[in-house]
Amino acid sequence: MKRLIGTIAVLFLFLIFAFFRSTDQAKKNQIPTVGILQLTSHPALDEIHRGIIAALKEEGFISGKNIKIDFQNAQNDQSNLKSMSQRFENEDAAVMIGIATPAAQSLANTTKTTPIVMGAISDPIGAGLVKDLKHPGGNITGVQHKEPISLQLQLIKTIMPELKTIGVLHTSSDDSSAAEVKEFSQLAQKTGIQVKEYTITSTNDIQQVSATMASNVQAIYIPNDNTVASGFQTVLKNANQNKIPIFPSTSEMTRQGGLATVSVSQYELGKMTGKMTAAILKGKDPADMAIEYPTKGTTYLNQKQAQQLGIDLPNELVTQISKKGVVIK
């Protein structure tokens, strides 16, 4: 009997040892999850996502090999943002990335410990994500989407020197676009341009509001606003009917029918986001990582749109942009 009890005890200890060893091995073999939450689908945000994946690969992190990438698109639905953020938390994601302000805010509301990387957020402080750009001090860092608004305004003045009234369209609940609108308005008013502000609450408002705006202004400026970008074709249709040029803040909307802009590359913003994510995966603490932003912009000119609207562009400007920027023909 004593021998039997001894044998059972030894077997029990062996099983416990084997269990913990297999558990430890499973943890070693488990690859980290990177959760990417994108607010909605449109070219600008898609380019940021593409840049993130490219940068992670450059840094040696390949999905399915040494990391798992869980990409979720909320399609501009707040309830989706919440459930998808919780999904990452339940998965015990190593790092979470928020593409666009509402996505980053949703992640921030879900966890105060898991590292979060902002994927091109215009106003991180105003959005309540960080308190200091140089010393974030918490679990959130990332990339600021900072457009060269003063250069954009200079370009508008060069193309339309007699401009007196410009309409600005943005989403009332979007803190980031509101910050850009404020900066643009202050700069424009100093040059003698009257700014008429038009706001929407969702894409359902775009048709009516943009139609009203297009009949009351000489030109339209659109900040970096995801909701407006989603309904840009509607804005463009109403503007074209009134022969009104649109000056977007992003290159993607310029390619789609905007007249001109000076813009940072969405793809490069994504690559910066991906590199910061890789640094965290390698052990860096987001609390010590200053918010990064690009320092250069590229001028984009849609010559085809200018011809459609009957706008005569200065030859010197077209030549200059052809050499150092992008002319869309």
mmCIF file of N, CA, C and O in Angstrom, residues 213-304:
data_model
loop_
_atom_site.group_PDB
_atom_site.id
_atom_site.type_symbol
_atom_site.label_atom_id
_atom_site.label_comp_id
_atom_site.label_asym_id
_atom_site.label_seq_id
_atom_site.Cartn_x
_atom_site.Cartn_y
_atom_site.Cartn_z
ATOM 1 N N MET A 213 -23.660 75.762 -48.623
ATOM 2 C CA MET A 213 -22.351 76.398 -48.576
ATOM 3 C C MET A 213 -21.871 76.794 -49.969
ATOM 4 O O MET A 213 -21.400 77.926 -50.176
ATOM 5 N N ALA A 214 -21.996 75.877 -50.923
ATOM 6 C CA ALA A 214 -21.473 76.112 -52.270
ATOM 7 C C ALA A 214 -22.150 77.295 -52.964
ATOM 8 O O ALA A 214 -21.564 77.902 -53.865
ATOM 9 N N SER A 215 -23.367 77.632 -52.539
ATOM 10 C CA SER A 215 -24.086 78.755 -53.163
ATOM 11 C C SER A 215 -23.825 80.082 -52.461
ATOM 12 O O SER A 215 -24.372 81.111 -52.862
ATOM 13 N N ASN A 216 -22.977 80.056 -51.401
ATOM 14 C CA ASN A 216 -22.756 81.275 -50.618
ATOM 15 C C ASN A 216 -21.293 81.679 -50.470
ATOM 16 O O ASN A 216 -20.995 82.652 -49.769
ATOM 17 N N VAL A 217 -20.375 80.937 -51.103
ATOM 18 C CA VAL A 217 -18.950 81.241 -50.953
ATOM 19 C C VAL A 217 -18.259 81.190 -52.316
ATOM 20 O O VAL A 217 -18.823 80.713 -53.302
ATOM 21 N N GLN A 218 -17.005 81.662 -52.343
ATOM 22 C CA GLN A 218 -16.215 81.638 -53.582
ATOM 23 C C GLN A 218 -15.318 80.408 -53.667
ATOM 24 O O GLN A 218 -14.855 80.044 -54.750
ATOM 25 N N ALA A 219 -15.039 79.807 -52.536
ATOM 26 C CA ALA A 219 -14.200 78.611 -52.485
ATOM 27 C C ALA A 219 -14.521 77.852 -51.208
ATOM 28 O O ALA A 219 -15.187 78.373 -50.308
ATOM 29 N N ILE A 220 -14.040 76.613 -51.138
ATOM 30 C CA ILE A 220 -14.298 75.757 -49.969
ATOM 31 C C ILE A 220 -12.979 75.192 -49.463
ATOM 32 O O ILE A 220 -12.134 74.748 -50.255
ATOM 33 N N TYR A 221 -12.824 75.193 -48.141
ATOM 34 C CA TYR A 221 -11.674 74.556 -47.507
ATOM 35 C C TYR A 221 -12.190 73.410 -46.635
ATOM 36 O O TYR A 221 -13.149 73.575 -45.878
ATOM 37 N N ILE A 222 -11.538 72.246 -46.756
ATOM 38 C CA ILE A 222 -11.929 71.087 -45.948
ATOM 39 C C ILE A 222 -10.737 70.643 -45.115
ATOM 40 O O ILE A 222 -9.694 70.288 -45.666
ATOM 41 N N PRO A 223 -10.858 70.659 -43.789
ATOM 42 C CA PRO A 223 -9.765 70.206 -42.925
ATOM 43 C C PRO A 223 -9.646 68.692 -42.958
ATOM 44 O O PRO A 223 -10.384 68.011 -43.685
ATOM 45 N N ASN A 224 -8.751 68.165 -42.169
ATOM 46 C CA ASN A 224 -8.602 66.721 -42.059
ATOM 47 C C ASN A 224 -9.753 66.183 -41.218
ATOM 48 O O ASN A 224 -9.666 66.122 -39.996
ATOM 49 N N ASP A 225 -10.838 65.817 -41.871
ATOM 50 C CA ASP A 225 -12.077 65.411 -41.201
ATOM 51 C C ASP A 225 -12.563 64.109 -41.824
ATOM 52 O O ASP A 225 -12.927 64.066 -43.000
ATOM 53 N N ASN A 226 -12.578 63.041 -41.037
ATOM 54 C CA ASN A 226 -12.901 61.720 -41.580
ATOM 55 C C ASN A 226 -14.327 61.591 -42.076
ATOM 56 O O ASN A 226 -14.595 60.931 -43.076
ATOM 57 N N THR A 227 -15.271 62.232 -41.389
ATOM 58 C CA THR A 227 -16.668 62.138 -41.806
ATOM 59 C C THR A 227 -16.885 62.861 -43.120
ATOM 60 O O THR A 227 -17.548 62.349 -44.036
ATOM 61 N N VAL A 228 -16.329 64.064 -43.239
ATOM 62 C CA VAL A 228 -16.453 64.816 -44.492
ATOM 63 C C VAL A 228 -15.744 64.069 -45.616
ATOM 64 O O VAL A 228 -16.251 63.995 -46.744
ATOM 65 N N ALA A 229 -14.573 63.492 -45.310
ATOM 66 C CA ALA A 229 -13.838 62.743 -46.328
ATOM 67 C C ALA A 229 -14.662 61.574 -46.855
ATOM 68 O O ALA A 229 -14.611 61.254 -48.051
ATOM 69 N N SER A 230 -15.443 60.947 -45.972
ATOM 70 C CA SER A 230 -16.280 59.817 -46.397
ATOM 71 C C SER A 230 -17.360 60.252 -47.386
ATOM 72 O O SER A 230 -17.779 59.474 -48.241
ATOM 73 N N GLY A 231 -17.807 61.500 -47.258
ATOM 74 C CA GLY A 231 -18.846 62.011 -48.160
ATOM 75 C C GLY A 231 -18.321 63.057 -49.115
ATOM 76 O O GLY A 231 -19.079 63.915 -49.593
ATOM 77 N N PHE A 232 -17.017 62.991 -49.414
ATOM 78 C CA PHE A 232 -16.397 64.032 -50.228
ATOM 79 C C PHE A 232 -17.007 64.153 -51.615
ATOM 80 O O PHE A 232 -17.131 65.262 -52.155
ATOM 81 N N GLN A 233 -17.389 63.051 -52.206
ATOM 82 C CA GLN A 233 -17.948 63.108 -53.563
ATOM 83 C C GLN A 233 -19.237 63.926 -53.610
ATOM 84 O O GLN A 233 -19.533 64.576 -54.621
ATOM 85 N N THR A 234 -19.984 63.900 -52.528
ATOM 86 C CA THR A 234 -21.209 64.722 -52.457
ATOM 87 C C THR A 234 -20.848 66.205 -52.403
ATOM 88 O O THR A 234 -21.463 67.038 -53.081
ATOM 89 N N VAL A 235 -19.844 66.536 -51.597
ATOM 90 C CA VAL A 235 -19.378 67.926 -51.518
ATOM 91 C C VAL A 235 -18.874 68.375 -52.885
ATOM 92 O O VAL A 235 -19.171 69.478 -53.347
ATOM 93 N N LEU A 236 -18.119 67.514 -53.533
ATOM 94 C CA LEU A 236 -17.545 67.826 -54.840
ATOM 95 C C LEU A 236 -18.630 68.068 -55.885
ATOM 96 O O LEU A 236 -18.533 69.008 -56.686
ATOM 97 N N LYS A 237 -19.657 67.241 -55.858
ATOM 98 C CA LYS A 237 -20.751 67.403 -56.823
ATOM 99 C C LYS A 237 -21.412 68.772 -56.673
ATOM 100 O O LYS A 237 -21.643 69.476 -57.658
ATOM 101 N N ASN A 238 -21.711 69.164 -55.443
ATOM 102 C CA ASN A 238 -22.362 70.460 -55.205
ATOM 103 C C ASN A 238 -21.430 71.619 -55.543
ATOM 104 O O ASN A 238 -21.875 72.657 -56.054
ATOM 105 N N ALA A 239 -20.146 71.448 -55.254
ATOM 106 C CA ALA A 239 -19.184 72.507 -55.576
ATOM 107 C C ALA A 239 -19.040 72.665 -57.087
ATOM 108 O O ALA A 239 -19.007 73.794 -57.606
ATOM 109 N N ASN A 240 -18.952 71.559 -57.808
ATOM 110 C CA ASN A 240 -18.804 71.608 -59.263
ATOM 111 C C ASN A 240 -20.012 72.255 -59.929
ATOM 112 O O ASN A 240 -19.877 72.979 -60.924
ATOM 113 N N GLN A 241 -21.187 71.990 -59.381
ATOM 114 C CA GLN A 241 -22.403 72.591 -59.949
ATOM 115 C C GLN A 241 -22.389 74.114 -59.851
ATOM 116 O O GLN A 241 -22.978 74.809 -60.674
ATOM 117 N N ASN A 242 -21.698 74.616 -58.850
ATOM 118 C CA ASN A 242 -21.591 76.059 -58.643
ATOM 119 C C ASN A 242 -20.257 76.624 -59.120
ATOM 120 O O ASN A 242 -19.971 77.809 -58.894
ATOM 121 N N LYS A 243 -19.440 75.778 -59.763
ATOM 122 C CA LYS A 243 -18.125 76.180 -60.263
ATOM 123 C C LYS A 243 -17.248 76.734 -59.134
ATOM 124 O O LYS A 243 -16.550 77.739 -59.291
ATOM 125 N N ILE A 244 -17.312 76.069 -57.982
ATOM 126 C CA ILE A 244 -16.580 76.496 -56.801
ATOM 127 C C ILE A 244 -15.419 75.518 -56.551
ATOM 128 O O ILE A 244 -15.638 74.305 -56.434
ATOM 129 N N PRO A 245 -14.175 75.993 -56.446
ATOM 130 C CA PRO A 245 -13.059 75.085 -56.170
ATOM 131 C C PRO A 245 -13.013 74.660 -54.708
ATOM 132 O O PRO A 245 -13.401 75.415 -53.813
ATOM 133 N N ILE A 246 -12.537 73.441 -54.484
ATOM 134 C CA ILE A 246 -12.345 72.918 -53.128
ATOM 135 C C ILE A 246 -10.850 72.802 -52.865
ATOM 136 O O ILE A 246 -10.099 72.240 -53.671
ATOM 137 N N PHE A 247 -10.427 73.333 -51.728
ATOM 138 C CA PHE A 247 -9.041 73.201 -51.291
ATOM 139 C C PHE A 247 -9.029 72.275 -50.064
ATOM 140 O O PHE A 247 -9.297 72.724 -48.950
ATOM 141 N N PRO A 248 -8.751 70.990 -50.261
ATOM 142 C CA PRO A 248 -8.736 70.049 -49.122
ATOM 143 C C PRO A 248 -7.412 70.143 -48.373
ATOM 144 O O PRO A 248 -6.437 70.701 -48.868
ATOM 145 N N SER A 249 -7.386 69.556 -47.198
ATOM 146 C CA SER A 249 -6.138 69.542 -46.427
ATOM 147 C C SER A 249 -5.290 68.315 -46.734
ATOM 148 O O SER A 249 -4.134 68.247 -46.340
ATOM 149 N N THR A 250 -5.859 67.337 -47.451
ATOM 150 C CA THR A 250 -5.122 66.102 -47.728
ATOM 151 C C THR A 250 -4.948 65.873 -49.224
ATOM 152 O O THR A 250 -5.764 66.306 -50.042
ATOM 153 N N SER A 251 -3.893 65.164 -49.562
ATOM 154 C CA SER A 251 -3.606 64.875 -50.967
ATOM 155 C C SER A 251 -4.648 63.948 -51.579
ATOM 156 O O SER A 251 -4.965 64.056 -52.772
ATOM 157 N N GLU A 252 -5.194 63.032 -50.775
ATOM 158 C CA GLU A 252 -6.161 62.071 -51.303
ATOM 159 C C GLU A 252 -7.409 62.767 -51.845
ATOM 160 O O GLU A 252 -7.904 62.429 -52.911
ATOM 161 N N MET A 253 -7.912 63.751 -51.100
ATOM 162 C CA MET A 253 -9.093 64.475 -51.576
ATOM 163 C C MET A 253 -8.757 65.362 -52.776
ATOM 164 O O MET A 253 -9.607 65.616 -53.621
ATOM 165 N N THR A 254 -7.514 65.806 -52.863
ATOM 166 C CA THR A 254 -7.093 66.583 -54.035
ATOM 167 C C THR A 254 -7.091 65.693 -55.270
ATOM 168 O O THR A 254 -7.532 66.101 -56.348
ATOM 169 N N ARG A 255 -6.629 64.473 -55.102
ATOM 170 C CA ARG A 255 -6.648 63.523 -56.221
ATOM 171 C C ARG A 255 -8.077 63.201 -56.648
ATOM 172 O O ARG A 255 -8.337 62.916 -57.817
ATOM 173 N N GLN A 256 -9.009 63.237 -55.712
ATOM 174 C CA GLN A 256 -10.403 62.885 -56.012
ATOM 175 C C GLN A 256 -11.191 64.040 -56.639
ATOM 176 O O GLN A 256 -12.316 63.844 -57.075
ATOM 177 N N GLY A 257 -10.612 65.228 -56.684
ATOM 178 C CA GLY A 257 -11.334 66.346 -57.292
ATOM 179 C C GLY A 257 -11.111 67.684 -56.627
ATOM 180 O O GLY A 257 -11.637 68.700 -57.091
ATOM 181 N N GLY A 258 -10.345 67.693 -55.543
ATOM 182 C CA GLY A 258 -9.969 68.973 -54.950
ATOM 183 C C GLY A 258 -9.023 69.698 -55.887
ATOM 184 O O GLY A 258 -8.406 69.084 -56.757
ATOM 185 N N LEU A 259 -8.879 71.012 -55.724
ATOM 186 C CA LEU A 259 -8.055 71.777 -56.652
ATOM 187 C C LEU A 259 -6.567 71.728 -56.289
ATOM 188 O O LEU A 259 -5.724 71.459 -57.147
ATOM 189 N N ALA A 260 -6.239 71.996 -55.034
ATOM 190 C CA ALA A 260 -4.826 72.028 -54.663
ATOM 191 C C ALA A 260 -4.667 71.987 -53.147
ATOM 192 O O ALA A 260 -5.576 72.361 -52.399
ATOM 193 N N THR A 261 -3.486 71.546 -52.718
ATOM 194 C CA THR A 261 -3.159 71.562 -51.289
ATOM 195 C C THR A 261 -1.664 71.401 -51.084
ATOM 196 O O THR A 261 -0.935 71.033 -52.019
ATOM 197 N N VAL A 262 -1.223 71.673 -49.878
ATOM 198 C CA VAL A 262 0.113 71.292 -49.418
ATOM 199 C C VAL A 262 -0.142 70.315 -48.278
ATOM 200 O O VAL A 262 -0.745 70.677 -47.269
ATOM 201 N N SER A 263 0.292 69.087 -48.453
ATOM 202 C CA SER A 263 -0.103 68.044 -47.495
ATOM 203 C C SER A 263 1.037 67.095 -47.183
ATOM 204 O O SER A 263 1.924 66.865 -48.017
ATOM 205 N N VAL A 264 0.989 66.558 -45.975
ATOM 206 C CA VAL A 264 1.928 65.499 -45.615
ATOM 207 C C VAL A 264 1.402 64.188 -46.179
ATOM 208 O O VAL A 264 0.209 64.037 -46.434
ATOM 209 N N SER A 265 2.288 63.236 -46.359
ATOM 210 C CA SER A 265 1.908 61.940 -46.914
ATOM 211 C C SER A 265 1.234 61.069 -45.859
ATOM 212 O O SER A 265 1.798 60.841 -44.784
ATOM 213 N N GLN A 266 0.047 60.594 -46.156
ATOM 214 C CA GLN A 266 -0.657 59.699 -45.242
ATOM 215 C C GLN A 266 0.121 58.394 -45.068
ATOM 216 O O GLN A 266 0.168 57.830 -43.968
ATOM 217 N N TYR A 267 0.723 57.939 -46.140
ATOM 218 C CA TYR A 267 1.518 56.706 -46.085
ATOM 219 C C TYR A 267 2.707 56.874 -45.140
ATOM 220 O O TYR A 267 3.006 55.979 -44.337
ATOM 221 N N GLU A 268 3.367 58.034 -45.214
ATOM 222 C CA GLU A 268 4.508 58.290 -44.334
ATOM 223 C C GLU A 268 4.057 58.422 -42.880
ATOM 224 O O GLU A 268 4.772 58.014 -41.959
ATOM 225 N N LEU A 269 2.886 59.004 -42.664
ATOM 226 C CA LEU A 269 2.336 59.058 -41.306
ATOM 227 C C LEU A 269 2.154 57.644 -40.764
ATOM 228 O O LEU A 269 2.448 57.360 -39.596
ATOM 229 N N GLY A 270 1.672 56.759 -41.627
ATOM 230 C CA GLY A 270 1.495 55.363 -41.236
ATOM 231 C C GLY A 270 2.815 54.687 -40.927
ATOM 232 O O GLY A 270 2.927 53.921 -39.961
ATOM 233 N N LYS A 271 3.838 54.986 -41.722
ATOM 234 C CA LYS A 271 5.148 54.376 -41.486
ATOM 235 C C LYS A 271 5.734 54.849 -40.159
ATOM 236 O O LYS A 271 6.334 54.062 -39.418
ATOM 237 N N MET A 272 5.550 56.131 -39.843
ATOM 238 C CA MET A 272 6.019 56.643 -38.555
ATOM 239 C C MET A 272 5.304 55.931 -37.406
ATOM 240 O O MET A 272 5.915 55.560 -36.403
ATOM 241 N N THR A 273 3.989 55.705 -37.584
ATOM 242 C CA THR A 273 3.194 54.999 -36.573
ATOM 243 C C THR A 273 3.693 53.565 -36.403
ATOM 244 O O THR A 273 3.837 53.061 -35.282
ATOM 245 N N GLY A 274 3.972 52.906 -37.524
ATOM 246 C CA GLY A 274 4.455 51.525 -37.483
ATOM 247 C C GLY A 274 5.812 51.395 -36.810
ATOM 248 O O GLY A 274 6.063 50.454 -36.053
ATOM 249 N N LYS A 275 6.688 52.362 -37.047
ATOM 250 C CA LYS A 275 8.019 52.320 -36.438
ATOM 251 C C LYS A 275 7.938 52.520 -34.925
ATOM 252 O O LYS A 275 8.689 51.899 -34.160
ATOM 253 N N MET A 276 7.020 53.393 -34.481
ATOM 254 C CA MET A 276 6.849 53.588 -33.042
ATOM 255 C C MET A 276 6.268 52.332 -32.397
ATOM 256 O O MET A 276 6.638 51.950 -31.283
ATOM 257 N N THR A 277 5.371 51.672 -33.119
ATOM 258 C CA THR A 277 4.801 50.411 -32.628
ATOM 259 C C THR A 277 5.884 49.353 -32.489
ATOM 260 O O THR A 277 5.942 48.625 -31.488
ATOM 261 N N ALA A 278 6.758 49.279 -33.486
ATOM 262 C CA ALA A 278 7.856 48.304 -33.444
ATOM 263 C C ALA A 278 8.777 48.578 -32.260
ATOM 264 O O ALA A 278 9.242 47.643 -31.601
ATOM 265 N N ALA A 279 9.030 49.850 -31.975
ATOM 266 C CA ALA A 279 9.898 50.204 -30.843
ATOM 267 C C ALA A 279 9.295 49.717 -29.524
ATOM 268 O O ALA A 279 10.015 49.236 -28.633
ATOM 269 N N ILE A 280 7.970 49.815 -29.402
ATOM 270 C CA ILE A 280 7.293 49.338 -28.194
ATOM 271 C C ILE A 280 7.370 47.815 -28.106
ATOM 272 O O ILE A 280 7.618 47.244 -27.031
ATOM 273 N N LEU A 281 7.201 47.142 -29.235
ATOM 274 C CA LEU A 281 7.304 45.680 -29.259
ATOM 275 C C LEU A 281 8.706 45.221 -28.861
ATOM 276 O O LEU A 281 8.887 44.133 -28.318
ATOM 277 N N LYS A 282 9.688 46.073 -29.112
ATOM 278 C CA LYS A 282 11.076 45.751 -28.754
ATOM 279 C C LYS A 282 11.412 46.138 -27.314
ATOM 280 O O LYS A 282 12.546 45.960 -26.882
ATOM 281 N N GLY A 283 10.412 46.708 -26.606
ATOM 282 C CA GLY A 283 10.624 46.972 -25.188
ATOM 283 C C GLY A 283 10.594 48.416 -24.759
ATOM 284 O O GLY A 283 10.731 48.718 -23.569
ATOM 285 N N LYS A 284 10.402 49.346 -25.683
ATOM 286 C CA LYS A 284 10.397 50.753 -25.304
ATOM 287 C C LYS A 284 9.088 51.107 -24.598
ATOM 288 O O LYS A 284 8.019 50.592 -24.927
ATOM 289 N N ASP A 285 9.154 52.037 -23.644
ATOM 290 C CA ASP A 285 8.008 52.452 -22.850
ATOM 291 C C ASP A 285 7.352 53.663 -23.508
ATOM 292 O O ASP A 285 8.004 54.693 -23.718
ATOM 293 N N PRO A 286 6.053 53.582 -23.854
ATOM 294 C CA PRO A 286 5.386 54.715 -24.509
ATOM 295 C C PRO A 286 5.413 55.997 -23.675
ATOM 296 O O PRO A 286 5.360 57.094 -24.226
ATOM 297 N N ALA A 287 5.508 55.866 -22.369
ATOM 298 C CA ALA A 287 5.539 57.042 -21.495
ATOM 299 C C ALA A 287 6.745 57.923 -21.777
ATOM 300 O O ALA A 287 6.708 59.139 -21.548
ATOM 301 N N ASP A 288 7.810 57.305 -22.310
ATOM 302 C CA ASP A 288 9.052 58.040 -22.572
ATOM 303 C C ASP A 288 9.225 58.407 -24.044
ATOM 304 O O ASP A 288 10.275 58.930 -24.429
ATOM 305 N N MET A 289 8.209 58.135 -24.861
ATOM 306 C CA MET A 289 8.318 58.384 -26.298
ATOM 307 C C MET A 289 7.546 59.645 -26.679
ATOM 308 O O MET A 289 6.315 59.678 -26.609
ATOM 309 N N ALA A 290 8.258 60.673 -27.087
ATOM 310 C CA ALA A 290 7.623 61.935 -27.475
ATOM 311 C C ALA A 290 6.739 61.739 -28.699
ATOM 312 O O ALA A 290 7.001 60.879 -29.549
ATOM 313 N N ILE A 291 5.672 62.518 -28.792
ATOM 314 C CA ILE A 291 4.791 62.471 -29.961
ATOM 315 C C ILE A 291 5.578 62.951 -31.178
ATOM 316 O O ILE A 291 6.254 63.978 -31.133
ATOM 317 N N GLU A 292 5.510 62.209 -32.270
ATOM 318 C CA GLU A 292 6.241 62.555 -33.484
ATOM 319 C C GLU A 292 5.298 63.135 -34.537
ATOM 320 O O GLU A 292 4.088 62.879 -34.509
ATOM 321 N N TYR A 293 5.861 63.916 -35.454
ATOM 322 C CA TYR A 293 5.068 64.452 -36.568
ATOM 323 C C TYR A 293 6.006 64.782 -37.726
ATOM 324 O O TYR A 293 7.180 65.103 -37.524
ATOM 325 N N PRO A 294 5.515 64.708 -38.960
ATOM 326 C CA PRO A 294 6.360 65.013 -40.121
ATOM 327 C C PRO A 294 6.620 66.512 -40.209
ATOM 328 O O PRO A 294 5.800 67.322 -39.765
ATOM 329 N N THR A 295 7.755 66.874 -40.775
ATOM 330 C CA THR A 295 8.121 68.289 -40.861
ATOM 331 C C THR A 295 8.052 68.835 -42.285
ATOM 332 O O THR A 295 8.227 70.030 -42.504
ATOM 333 N N LYS A 296 7.798 67.957 -43.253
ATOM 334 C CA LYS A 296 7.749 68.403 -44.651
ATOM 335 C C LYS A 296 6.398 68.058 -45.284
ATOM 336 O O LYS A 296 5.757 67.083 -44.923
ATOM 337 N N GLY A 297 5.997 68.894 -46.223
ATOM 338 C CA GLY A 297 4.769 68.646 -46.963
ATOM 339 C C GLY A 297 5.043 68.697 -48.457
ATOM 340 O O GLY A 297 6.077 69.208 -48.899
ATOM 341 N N THR A 298 4.131 68.154 -49.240
ATOM 342 C CA THR A 298 4.244 68.158 -50.700
ATOM 343 C C THR A 298 3.057 68.922 -51.290
ATOM 344 O O THR A 298 1.930 68.797 -50.809
ATOM 345 N N THR A 299 3.331 69.721 -52.317
ATOM 346 C CA THR A 299 2.262 70.477 -52.974
ATOM 347 C C THR A 299 1.611 69.623 -54.053
ATOM 348 O O THR A 299 2.296 69.019 -54.885
ATOM 349 N N TYR A 300 0.297 69.580 -54.033
ATOM 350 C CA TYR A 300 -0.485 68.824 -55.015
ATOM 351 C C TYR A 300 -1.391 69.789 -55.763
ATOM 352 O O TYR A 300 -2.070 70.625 -55.150
ATOM 353 N N LEU A 301 -1.424 69.667 -57.082
ATOM 354 C CA LEU A 301 -2.266 70.519 -57.923
ATOM 355 C C LEU A 301 -3.041 69.660 -58.907
ATOM 356 O O LEU A 301 -2.446 68.881 -59.657
ATOM 357 N N ASN A 302 -4.371 69.791 -58.896
ATOM 358 C CA ASN A 302 -5.217 69.030 -59.810
ATOM 359 C C ASN A 302 -5.521 69.905 -61.026
ATOM 360 O O ASN A 302 -6.489 70.658 -61.042
ATOM 361 N N GLN A 303 -4.658 69.806 -62.030
ATOM 362 C CA GLN A 303 -4.795 70.633 -63.232
ATOM 363 C C GLN A 303 -6.066 70.299 -64.006
ATOM 364 O O GLN A 303 -6.717 71.180 -64.578
ATOM 365 N N LYS A 304 -6.435 69.036 -63.971
ATOM 366 C CA LYS A 304 -7.666 68.605 -64.655
ATOM 367 C C LYS A 304 -8.883 69.285 -64.041
ATOM 368 O O LYS A 304 -9.791 69.738 -64.754
#
